[in-house]
Amino acid sequence: MLSRLPRVSFGTQVLIGLVLGVVLGLVARATGASAENPTWLSQTLSIIGSTFVTLLRTIVPPLVFLAIVSSIANLREVTDAARLAWSTLLWFAVTALVSVGIGLVVGWVVDPARGAGVSAADAAEPSRTGSWLDFLTGIVPANVLGLSARGGDEGSVSLSFSVLQILVLAIAVGVAVIKVGREAEPFLTFTRSALTVVQKVLWWVILLAPLATVGLLGNAVVSYGWTTIGSLGRFTLAVYVGLLLVVGVLYPVLLRLHGLSVRQFFTGAWPAIQLGFVSRSSIGTLPVTQAVTERNLGVPRAYSSFAVPLGATTKMDGCAAVYPAIAAIFVAQFFGVSLGVTDYLLIAFVAVLGSAATAGVTGATVMLTLTLSTLGLPLEGVGLLLAVDPILDMGRTATNVAGQALVPTIVARRQGILDRERYDAPRQGDPWRRDERDADEPVAVGG
């Protein structure tokens, strides 16, 4: 009897989760829930969403390490692997440069500081700042696991990891495997086997995405609402217009120039983009981004398992290009500082190179402080924008994730290694069906 019931695709499940999340969030707010006054419903939404993100973040360190070590070893079978890596970095820079240009143009046209409902009393320096030395200190692994500890209240200790440090460590180990040669084959066999196990666990976690979407989006509505947009309406509008131009104009143009279907790209990358929007974490979305890049967009695993983790730490068109450009214009206008041609060139320079310099402490706030300090603008201006930062962060992260899937796809197309059959395949049917080319793993497709 149950077998006769129509199956709901995974993409449809997530869309249902988006709608339910908004509805339940609005219901919670209507019953008095807020960030300062949680209720049972808002707490339930928060726990569901945060648990999913925690699970994703837990799987990231072993996934990144194992995947990069395996992929570097596999690059022995890829012609011109060095050119592939340099092409990736080049396209990271090109898309970041165009994105920051879009941000500057939108900032000039929209005039984001006009009519802002904030005052000088709202100005405050952020708790975290970015500097060019962060890249040099952040790139050196503090330990073999890339972990750092921070003391909390009542003697508690919280652990965090640096994807950049794990990336550097994995690259070093991968190169060492190639140099050692045949004697490293047992280690490489273990690495590949462990990677298969980790990926299986990952798919179990991803299956929870529809439920997690309800919690993540519902909690966002409860915590931030939409009334905070009012005081910074023009600024919020400017940022989202800039992000939409990058995702809706720049990326499609690049895809069409390379003979790729725009619809196929976005339907293929959609599971990662929507998860990035609700989770507000490129690192937490990394496993899904890598999965859709390989299985939906046809990028070879040997390349994607290197390019996507690298992009998750250094490829941030939303956080490192569009947002800092518009925010810098806002801060300059608010404090009455005129920006010249040199200042705009500096903003572009920071957008292209700054995301790497802050990769060890990623975040739009850190990136903005780096931009403001480079221009000589007061860092207190960051405090003016904190009220709408969570709302903006959804769009910024979705843009980041879209770019992290786009660049490997374009580079693979240019190098002639893109699986066009997989890229052009219909995005219908069972999203977790087995595929004859990857029979031991499910295939994720957009819904």
Coordinates of C-alpha atoms in Angstrom, one line a residue:
M1 CA 0.0 0.0 0.0
L2 CA 2.7 2.5 1.0
S3 CA 4.7 1.6 -2.1
R4 CA 1.9 3.1 -4.2
L5 CA 2.1 6.5 -2.6
P6 CA 4.0 9.1 -4.6
R7 CA 7.5 9.8 -3.3
V8 CA 8.4 13.4 -2.5
S9 CA 11.7 14.4 -4.0
F10 CA 14.4 15.7 -1.7
G11 CA 14.4 19.1 -3.2
T12 CA 10.6 19.4 -2.6
Q13 CA 11.1 18.3 1.0
V14 CA 13.6 21.1 1.5
L15 CA 11.2 23.6 -0.1
I16 CA 8.5 22.4 2.2
G17 CA 10.9 22.9 5.1
L18 CA 11.6 26.5 4.0
V19 CA 7.8 27.3 4.1
L20 CA 7.3 25.5 7.4
G21 CA 10.3 27.3 8.9
V22 CA 8.9 30.7 8.0
V23 CA 5.4 29.8 9.2
L24 CA 6.5 28.3 12.5
G25 CA 8.9 31.3 13.0
L26 CA 6.1 33.7 12.5
V27 CA 3.8 31.7 14.9
A28 CA 6.5 31.7 17.5
R29 CA 6.9 35.5 17.2
A30 CA 3.2 36.0 17.3
T31 CA 3.1 34.1 20.6
G32 CA 5.7 36.3 22.2
A33 CA 9.0 34.6 21.3
S34 CA 12.1 36.6 20.7
A35 CA 15.9 36.2 21.1
E36 CA 15.6 37.6 24.6
N37 CA 12.4 35.8 25.5
P38 CA 12.5 32.2 24.1
T39 CA 9.5 29.9 24.2
W40 CA 9.2 26.1 23.9
L41 CA 8.6 26.5 20.1
S42 CA 11.5 28.9 19.5
Q43 CA 13.8 26.7 21.6
T44 CA 12.8 23.6 19.7
L45 CA 13.5 25.4 16.3
S46 CA 16.9 26.6 17.6
I47 CA 17.9 23.1 18.9
I48 CA 16.9 21.4 15.6
G49 CA 18.8 23.9 13.5
S50 CA 21.9 24.2 15.6
T51 CA 22.2 20.4 16.0
F52 CA 22.3 19.9 12.2
V53 CA 24.9 22.6 11.7
T54 CA 27.0 21.0 14.5
L55 CA 26.8 17.6 12.8
L56 CA 27.9 19.1 9.5
R57 CA 30.8 21.0 11.2
T58 CA 31.8 17.8 13.0
I59 CA 32.2 15.9 9.7
V60 CA 34.1 18.7 7.9
P61 CA 37.7 18.2 9.4
P62 CA 38.0 14.5 8.5
L63 CA 36.2 15.0 5.2
V64 CA 38.5 17.9 4.1
F65 CA 41.7 16.1 5.2
L66 CA 40.9 12.7 3.7
A67 CA 39.5 14.1 0.5
I68 CA 42.4 16.5 -0.2
V69 CA 45.1 13.8 0.6
S70 CA 43.2 11.4 -1.8
S71 CA 42.6 14.0 -4.4
I72 CA 46.3 15.2 -4.5
A73 CA 47.3 11.6 -4.9
N74 CA 44.7 11.2 -7.7
L75 CA 46.1 14.3 -9.4
R76 CA 49.0 12.2 -10.6
E77 CA 46.5 10.8 -13.1
V78 CA 45.3 14.3 -14.2
T79 CA 47.2 16.0 -17.0
D80 CA 48.6 19.4 -16.1
A81 CA 47.5 19.3 -12.4
A82 CA 49.5 22.5 -11.7
R83 CA 47.8 24.4 -14.4
L84 CA 44.5 23.2 -13.0
A85 CA 45.3 24.7 -9.6
W86 CA 46.5 28.0 -11.0
S87 CA 43.4 28.2 -13.2
T88 CA 41.3 27.8 -10.1
L89 CA 43.1 30.6 -8.3
L90 CA 42.8 32.8 -11.3
W91 CA 39.1 32.4 -11.6
F92 CA 38.7 33.0 -7.9
A93 CA 40.4 36.3 -8.5
V94 CA 38.5 37.2 -11.7
T95 CA 35.0 36.6 -10.2
A96 CA 36.0 38.4 -7.0
L97 CA 37.1 41.4 -9.0
V98 CA 34.0 41.6 -11.0
S99 CA 31.8 41.1 -7.9
V100 CA 33.5 43.9 -6.0
G101 CA 33.0 46.1 -9.1
I102 CA 29.3 45.3 -9.0
G103 CA 29.2 46.1 -5.3
L104 CA 30.8 49.5 -5.9
V105 CA 28.4 50.4 -8.7
V106 CA 25.4 49.4 -6.6
G107 CA 26.8 51.5 -3.7
W108 CA 27.2 54.6 -5.9
V109 CA 23.7 54.2 -7.3
V110 CA 21.7 53.3 -4.2
D111 CA 23.5 55.7 -1.8
P112 CA 23.1 53.3 1.2
A113 CA 23.7 55.8 4.0
R114 CA 20.9 58.2 3.0
G115 CA 18.0 58.0 5.4
A116 CA 19.7 55.5 7.7
G117 CA 18.0 55.2 11.1
V118 CA 21.3 54.8 13.1
S119 CA 23.2 57.4 15.1
A120 CA 26.8 57.9 16.1
A121 CA 25.9 56.2 19.5
D122 CA 25.5 52.9 17.6
A123 CA 29.1 53.0 16.4
A124 CA 31.3 50.5 18.1
E125 CA 34.4 48.6 17.3
P126 CA 33.9 44.8 16.6
S127 CA 35.3 42.1 18.9
R128 CA 37.2 40.6 16.0
T129 CA 39.3 42.4 13.4
G130 CA 41.2 41.3 10.3
S131 CA 44.8 42.1 9.4
W132 CA 47.2 41.0 6.7
L133 CA 49.3 39.2 9.3
D134 CA 46.3 36.8 10.0
F135 CA 47.1 35.0 6.9
L136 CA 50.7 34.3 7.9
T137 CA 49.8 33.2 11.4
G138 CA 46.7 31.3 10.4
I139 CA 48.3 29.2 7.7
V140 CA 50.7 27.5 10.2
P141 CA 48.9 24.5 11.8
A142 CA 48.9 24.8 15.6
N143 CA 48.6 21.0 15.9
V144 CA 48.1 18.0 13.7
L145 CA 44.3 18.3 13.9
G146 CA 44.1 22.1 13.3
L147 CA 42.2 22.5 16.5
S148 CA 42.1 25.5 18.9
A149 CA 40.6 25.7 22.4
R150 CA 39.0 28.7 24.1
G151 CA 38.1 28.9 27.8
G152 CA 34.5 29.7 28.7
D153 CA 32.4 30.4 31.7
E154 CA 32.7 28.1 34.8
G155 CA 35.8 26.4 33.5
S156 CA 34.3 25.1 30.3
V157 CA 36.5 24.7 27.2
S158 CA 35.2 25.0 23.6
L159 CA 37.1 23.6 20.6
S160 CA 37.1 25.0 17.1
F161 CA 39.0 24.1 14.0
S162 CA 40.7 26.1 11.2
V163 CA 39.9 24.7 7.8
L164 CA 42.8 26.7 6.4
Q165 CA 45.2 24.9 8.7
I166 CA 43.7 21.5 7.9
L167 CA 43.9 22.4 4.2
V168 CA 47.6 23.2 4.4
L169 CA 48.3 20.1 6.5
A170 CA 46.4 17.9 4.0
I171 CA 48.3 19.4 1.0
A172 CA 51.6 18.7 2.7
V173 CA 50.6 15.1 3.4
G174 CA 49.3 14.6 -0.1
V175 CA 52.5 15.9 -1.7
A176 CA 54.5 13.6 0.7
V177 CA 52.4 10.6 -0.4
I178 CA 53.4 11.4 -4.1
K179 CA 57.0 11.8 -3.2
V180 CA 57.3 8.6 -1.1
G181 CA 55.8 6.6 -3.9
R182 CA 55.0 2.9 -3.6
E183 CA 55.8 2.7 0.1
A184 CA 52.9 5.1 0.8
E185 CA 50.4 2.9 -1.0
P186 CA 49.1 1.3 2.3
F187 CA 48.6 4.7 3.8
L188 CA 46.8 5.9 0.7
T189 CA 44.6 2.8 0.7
F190 CA 43.6 3.4 4.3
T191 CA 42.9 7.1 3.5
R192 CA 40.6 6.2 0.6
S193 CA 38.8 3.6 2.7
A194 CA 38.3 6.1 5.6
L195 CA 37.0 8.7 3.1
T196 CA 34.4 6.3 1.9
V197 CA 33.2 5.7 5.5
V198 CA 33.1 9.4 6.3
Q199 CA 31.1 10.1 3.1
K200 CA 28.6 7.5 4.1
V201 CA 28.1 9.2 7.5
L202 CA 27.9 12.5 5.7
W203 CA 24.9 11.3 3.6
W204 CA 23.1 10.2 6.7
V205 CA 23.5 13.7 8.1
I206 CA 22.4 15.4 4.8
L207 CA 19.2 13.3 4.9
L208 CA 18.2 15.5 7.9
A209 CA 18.4 18.7 5.8
P210 CA 14.6 19.1 5.3
L211 CA 14.0 18.9 9.0
A212 CA 17.0 21.1 9.7
T213 CA 15.7 23.7 7.3
V214 CA 12.6 24.1 9.4
G215 CA 14.6 24.8 12.5
L216 CA 17.3 27.0 10.9
L217 CA 14.9 29.3 9.1
G218 CA 12.3 29.3 11.9
N219 CA 14.9 30.3 14.4
A220 CA 16.2 33.1 12.1
V221 CA 12.6 34.6 11.9
V222 CA 12.3 34.4 15.7
S223 CA 15.7 35.8 16.5
Y224 CA 16.0 38.6 14.0
G225 CA 12.5 39.2 12.5
W226 CA 12.2 41.6 9.7
T227 CA 11.6 44.8 11.6
T228 CA 15.3 45.5 12.0
I229 CA 15.6 46.1 8.3
G230 CA 13.7 49.4 8.6
S231 CA 16.6 51.4 10.2
L232 CA 19.0 50.3 7.4
G233 CA 16.6 49.8 4.6
R234 CA 18.6 51.3 1.8
F235 CA 21.8 49.5 2.9
T236 CA 20.0 46.2 3.1
L237 CA 18.5 46.8 -0.3
A238 CA 21.8 47.7 -1.8
V239 CA 23.5 44.6 -0.5
Y240 CA 20.8 42.2 -1.7
V241 CA 20.7 44.0 -5.1
G242 CA 24.5 43.5 -5.4
L243 CA 24.2 39.8 -4.4
L244 CA 21.4 39.2 -6.9
L245 CA 23.4 40.8 -9.7
V246 CA 26.3 38.5 -9.0
V247 CA 24.3 35.3 -8.8
G248 CA 21.6 36.3 -11.3
V249 CA 23.7 38.1 -13.9
L250 CA 27.5 37.5 -13.5
Y251 CA 27.3 33.8 -12.9
P252 CA 24.8 33.1 -15.7
V253 CA 26.9 35.1 -18.2
L254 CA 30.0 33.1 -17.3
L255 CA 28.1 29.9 -17.7
R256 CA 26.8 30.9 -21.1
L257 CA 30.2 32.0 -22.3
H258 CA 31.4 28.5 -21.5
G259 CA 28.5 26.8 -23.3
L260 CA 26.9 25.6 -20.1
S261 CA 23.2 25.6 -19.2
V262 CA 22.3 28.2 -16.6
R263 CA 19.3 26.2 -15.5
Q264 CA 21.3 23.0 -15.1
F265 CA 23.9 24.7 -12.9
F266 CA 21.4 26.2 -10.5
T267 CA 19.2 23.2 -10.2
G268 CA 22.3 21.1 -9.6
A269 CA 23.8 23.5 -7.1
W270 CA 20.5 24.4 -5.4
P271 CA 20.8 22.0 -2.5
A272 CA 24.0 23.6 -1.4
I273 CA 22.9 27.2 -2.1
Q274 CA 19.7 26.9 -0.1
L275 CA 21.5 25.2 2.8
G276 CA 24.0 28.0 2.8
F277 CA 21.2 30.5 3.0
V278 CA 19.5 29.0 6.0
S279 CA 22.6 27.8 7.8
R280 CA 24.7 31.0 7.2
S281 CA 27.9 28.8 7.2
S282 CA 30.0 28.1 4.1
I283 CA 32.1 25.7 6.2
G284 CA 29.0 23.9 7.4
T285 CA 27.7 23.7 3.9
L286 CA 31.1 22.5 2.5
P287 CA 30.2 18.7 2.4
V288 CA 27.0 19.4 0.5
T289 CA 28.7 21.9 -1.9
Q290 CA 31.4 19.3 -2.7
A291 CA 28.7 16.6 -3.2
V292 CA 26.6 18.6 -5.6
T293 CA 29.7 19.8 -7.5
E294 CA 30.8 16.2 -8.1
R295 CA 27.5 14.4 -8.5
N296 CA 25.3 17.0 -10.1
L297 CA 27.7 19.3 -12.0
G298 CA 30.1 16.6 -13.2
V299 CA 33.3 18.0 -11.8
P300 CA 35.8 15.1 -11.3
R301 CA 36.3 14.1 -7.6
A302 CA 40.1 14.3 -7.9
Y303 CA 39.7 18.0 -8.7
S304 CA 36.6 19.0 -6.7
S305 CA 37.9 17.6 -3.4
F306 CA 40.7 20.1 -3.7
A307 CA 39.0 23.1 -5.3
V308 CA 35.8 23.2 -3.2
P309 CA 37.5 23.1 0.3
L310 CA 39.9 25.8 -0.9
G311 CA 37.0 27.9 -2.1
A312 CA 35.1 27.4 1.2
T313 CA 38.0 29.3 2.9
T314 CA 39.0 31.8 0.3
K315 CA 36.2 32.2 -2.3
M316 CA 33.6 34.6 -0.8
D317 CA 32.0 36.8 -3.4
G318 CA 29.3 37.7 -0.9
C319 CA 31.3 38.3 2.3
A320 CA 34.6 39.5 0.8
A321 CA 33.5 41.4 -2.3
V322 CA 29.9 42.7 -2.5
Y323 CA 29.3 43.4 1.2
P324 CA 32.6 45.1 2.1
A325 CA 32.4 47.3 -1.0
I326 CA 28.9 48.6 -0.2
A327 CA 29.6 48.7 3.6
A328 CA 32.7 50.8 3.1
I329 CA 30.8 53.3 1.0
F330 CA 28.1 53.4 3.8
V331 CA 30.7 54.0 6.5
A332 CA 32.5 56.7 4.5
Q333 CA 29.2 58.5 3.8
F334 CA 28.1 58.3 7.4
F335 CA 31.3 59.8 8.7
G336 CA 31.5 62.3 5.9
V337 CA 34.7 60.9 4.3
S338 CA 35.1 61.3 0.6
L339 CA 36.5 58.3 -1.3
G340 CA 38.7 58.8 -4.3
V341 CA 39.8 56.6 -7.2
T342 CA 42.7 55.2 -5.1
D343 CA 40.3 54.2 -2.4
Y344 CA 38.1 52.3 -4.8
L345 CA 41.1 50.5 -6.2
L346 CA 42.1 49.6 -2.6
I347 CA 38.6 48.1 -2.0
A348 CA 39.1 46.0 -5.2
F349 CA 42.6 44.9 -4.0
V350 CA 41.3 43.8 -0.6
A351 CA 38.4 41.9 -2.2
V352 CA 40.8 39.9 -4.4
L353 CA 43.5 39.2 -1.8
G354 CA 41.8 39.9 1.5
S355 CA 39.7 36.8 1.7
A356 CA 42.9 34.7 1.7
A357 CA 44.4 37.0 4.4
T358 CA 41.4 36.4 6.7
A359 CA 40.9 32.8 5.8
G360 CA 42.0 31.7 9.2
V361 CA 39.3 33.8 10.8
T362 CA 36.7 33.9 8.1
G363 CA 33.6 36.1 8.4
A364 CA 32.1 39.2 6.8
T365 CA 32.7 41.3 9.9
V366 CA 36.4 40.5 9.9
M367 CA 36.6 41.1 6.1
L368 CA 34.9 44.5 6.6
T369 CA 37.4 45.6 9.3
L370 CA 40.2 44.7 7.0
T371 CA 38.7 46.8 4.3
L372 CA 38.0 49.8 6.6
S373 CA 41.5 49.7 8.1
T374 CA 43.1 49.6 4.7
L375 CA 41.1 52.7 3.7
G376 CA 41.8 54.4 7.0
L377 CA 38.0 54.5 7.8
P378 CA 36.9 54.3 11.5
L379 CA 36.4 50.7 12.6
E380 CA 33.6 51.9 14.8
G381 CA 31.5 52.0 11.6
V382 CA 31.1 48.3 11.9
G383 CA 28.8 48.7 14.9
L384 CA 26.4 50.7 12.8
L385 CA 25.6 47.6 10.6
L386 CA 25.3 44.9 13.2
A387 CA 21.5 45.1 13.5
V388 CA 21.0 43.7 10.0
D389 CA 24.1 41.5 9.8
P390 CA 22.3 38.2 10.4
I391 CA 19.7 39.0 7.7
L392 CA 22.4 40.0 5.2
D393 CA 24.5 36.9 6.2
M394 CA 21.9 34.6 4.7
G395 CA 22.3 36.2 1.2
R396 CA 26.0 36.6 1.5
T397 CA 26.6 32.9 2.4
A398 CA 24.3 31.7 -0.4
T399 CA 26.3 33.8 -2.9
N400 CA 29.6 32.4 -1.5
V401 CA 28.4 28.8 -1.9
A402 CA 27.2 29.5 -5.4
G403 CA 30.6 30.8 -6.4
Q404 CA 32.3 27.9 -4.7
A405 CA 30.4 25.5 -7.0
L406 CA 30.7 27.8 -10.1
V407 CA 34.5 28.2 -10.3
P408 CA 35.4 24.4 -10.2
T409 CA 32.7 23.9 -12.9
I410 CA 34.1 26.5 -15.2
V411 CA 37.7 25.4 -14.7
A412 CA 36.7 21.8 -15.3
R413 CA 34.9 22.9 -18.5
R414 CA 37.9 24.9 -19.7
Q415 CA 40.3 22.0 -19.0
G416 CA 38.1 19.5 -20.8
I417 CA 37.5 17.3 -17.8
L418 CA 33.8 18.2 -17.0
D419 CA 31.4 15.3 -17.3
R420 CA 28.8 16.8 -19.6
E421 CA 26.5 13.8 -19.4
R422 CA 26.2 14.2 -15.7
Y423 CA 26.0 18.0 -15.9
D424 CA 23.1 17.9 -18.5
A425 CA 21.3 15.0 -16.8
P426 CA 17.6 15.6 -15.8
R427 CA 17.2 16.8 -12.2
Q428 CA 14.3 14.5 -11.6
G429 CA 13.6 11.2 -9.9
D430 CA 15.0 9.8 -6.7
P431 CA 17.6 12.3 -5.6
W432 CA 19.5 9.5 -3.8
R433 CA 19.4 6.9 -6.5
R434 CA 22.4 4.8 -7.2
D435 CA 24.4 5.6 -10.3
E436 CA 26.3 3.1 -12.3
R437 CA 29.4 5.4 -12.3
D438 CA 29.3 5.7 -8.5
A439 CA 27.5 2.6 -7.5
D440 CA 28.6 2.6 -3.8
E441 CA 27.2 6.1 -3.2
P442 CA 23.9 7.9 -3.7
V443 CA 23.6 10.7 -6.2
A444 CA 22.3 14.1 -5.1
V445 CA 20.3 16.1 -7.5
G446 CA 18.3 19.2 -7.2
G447 CA 14.6 18.9 -6.8

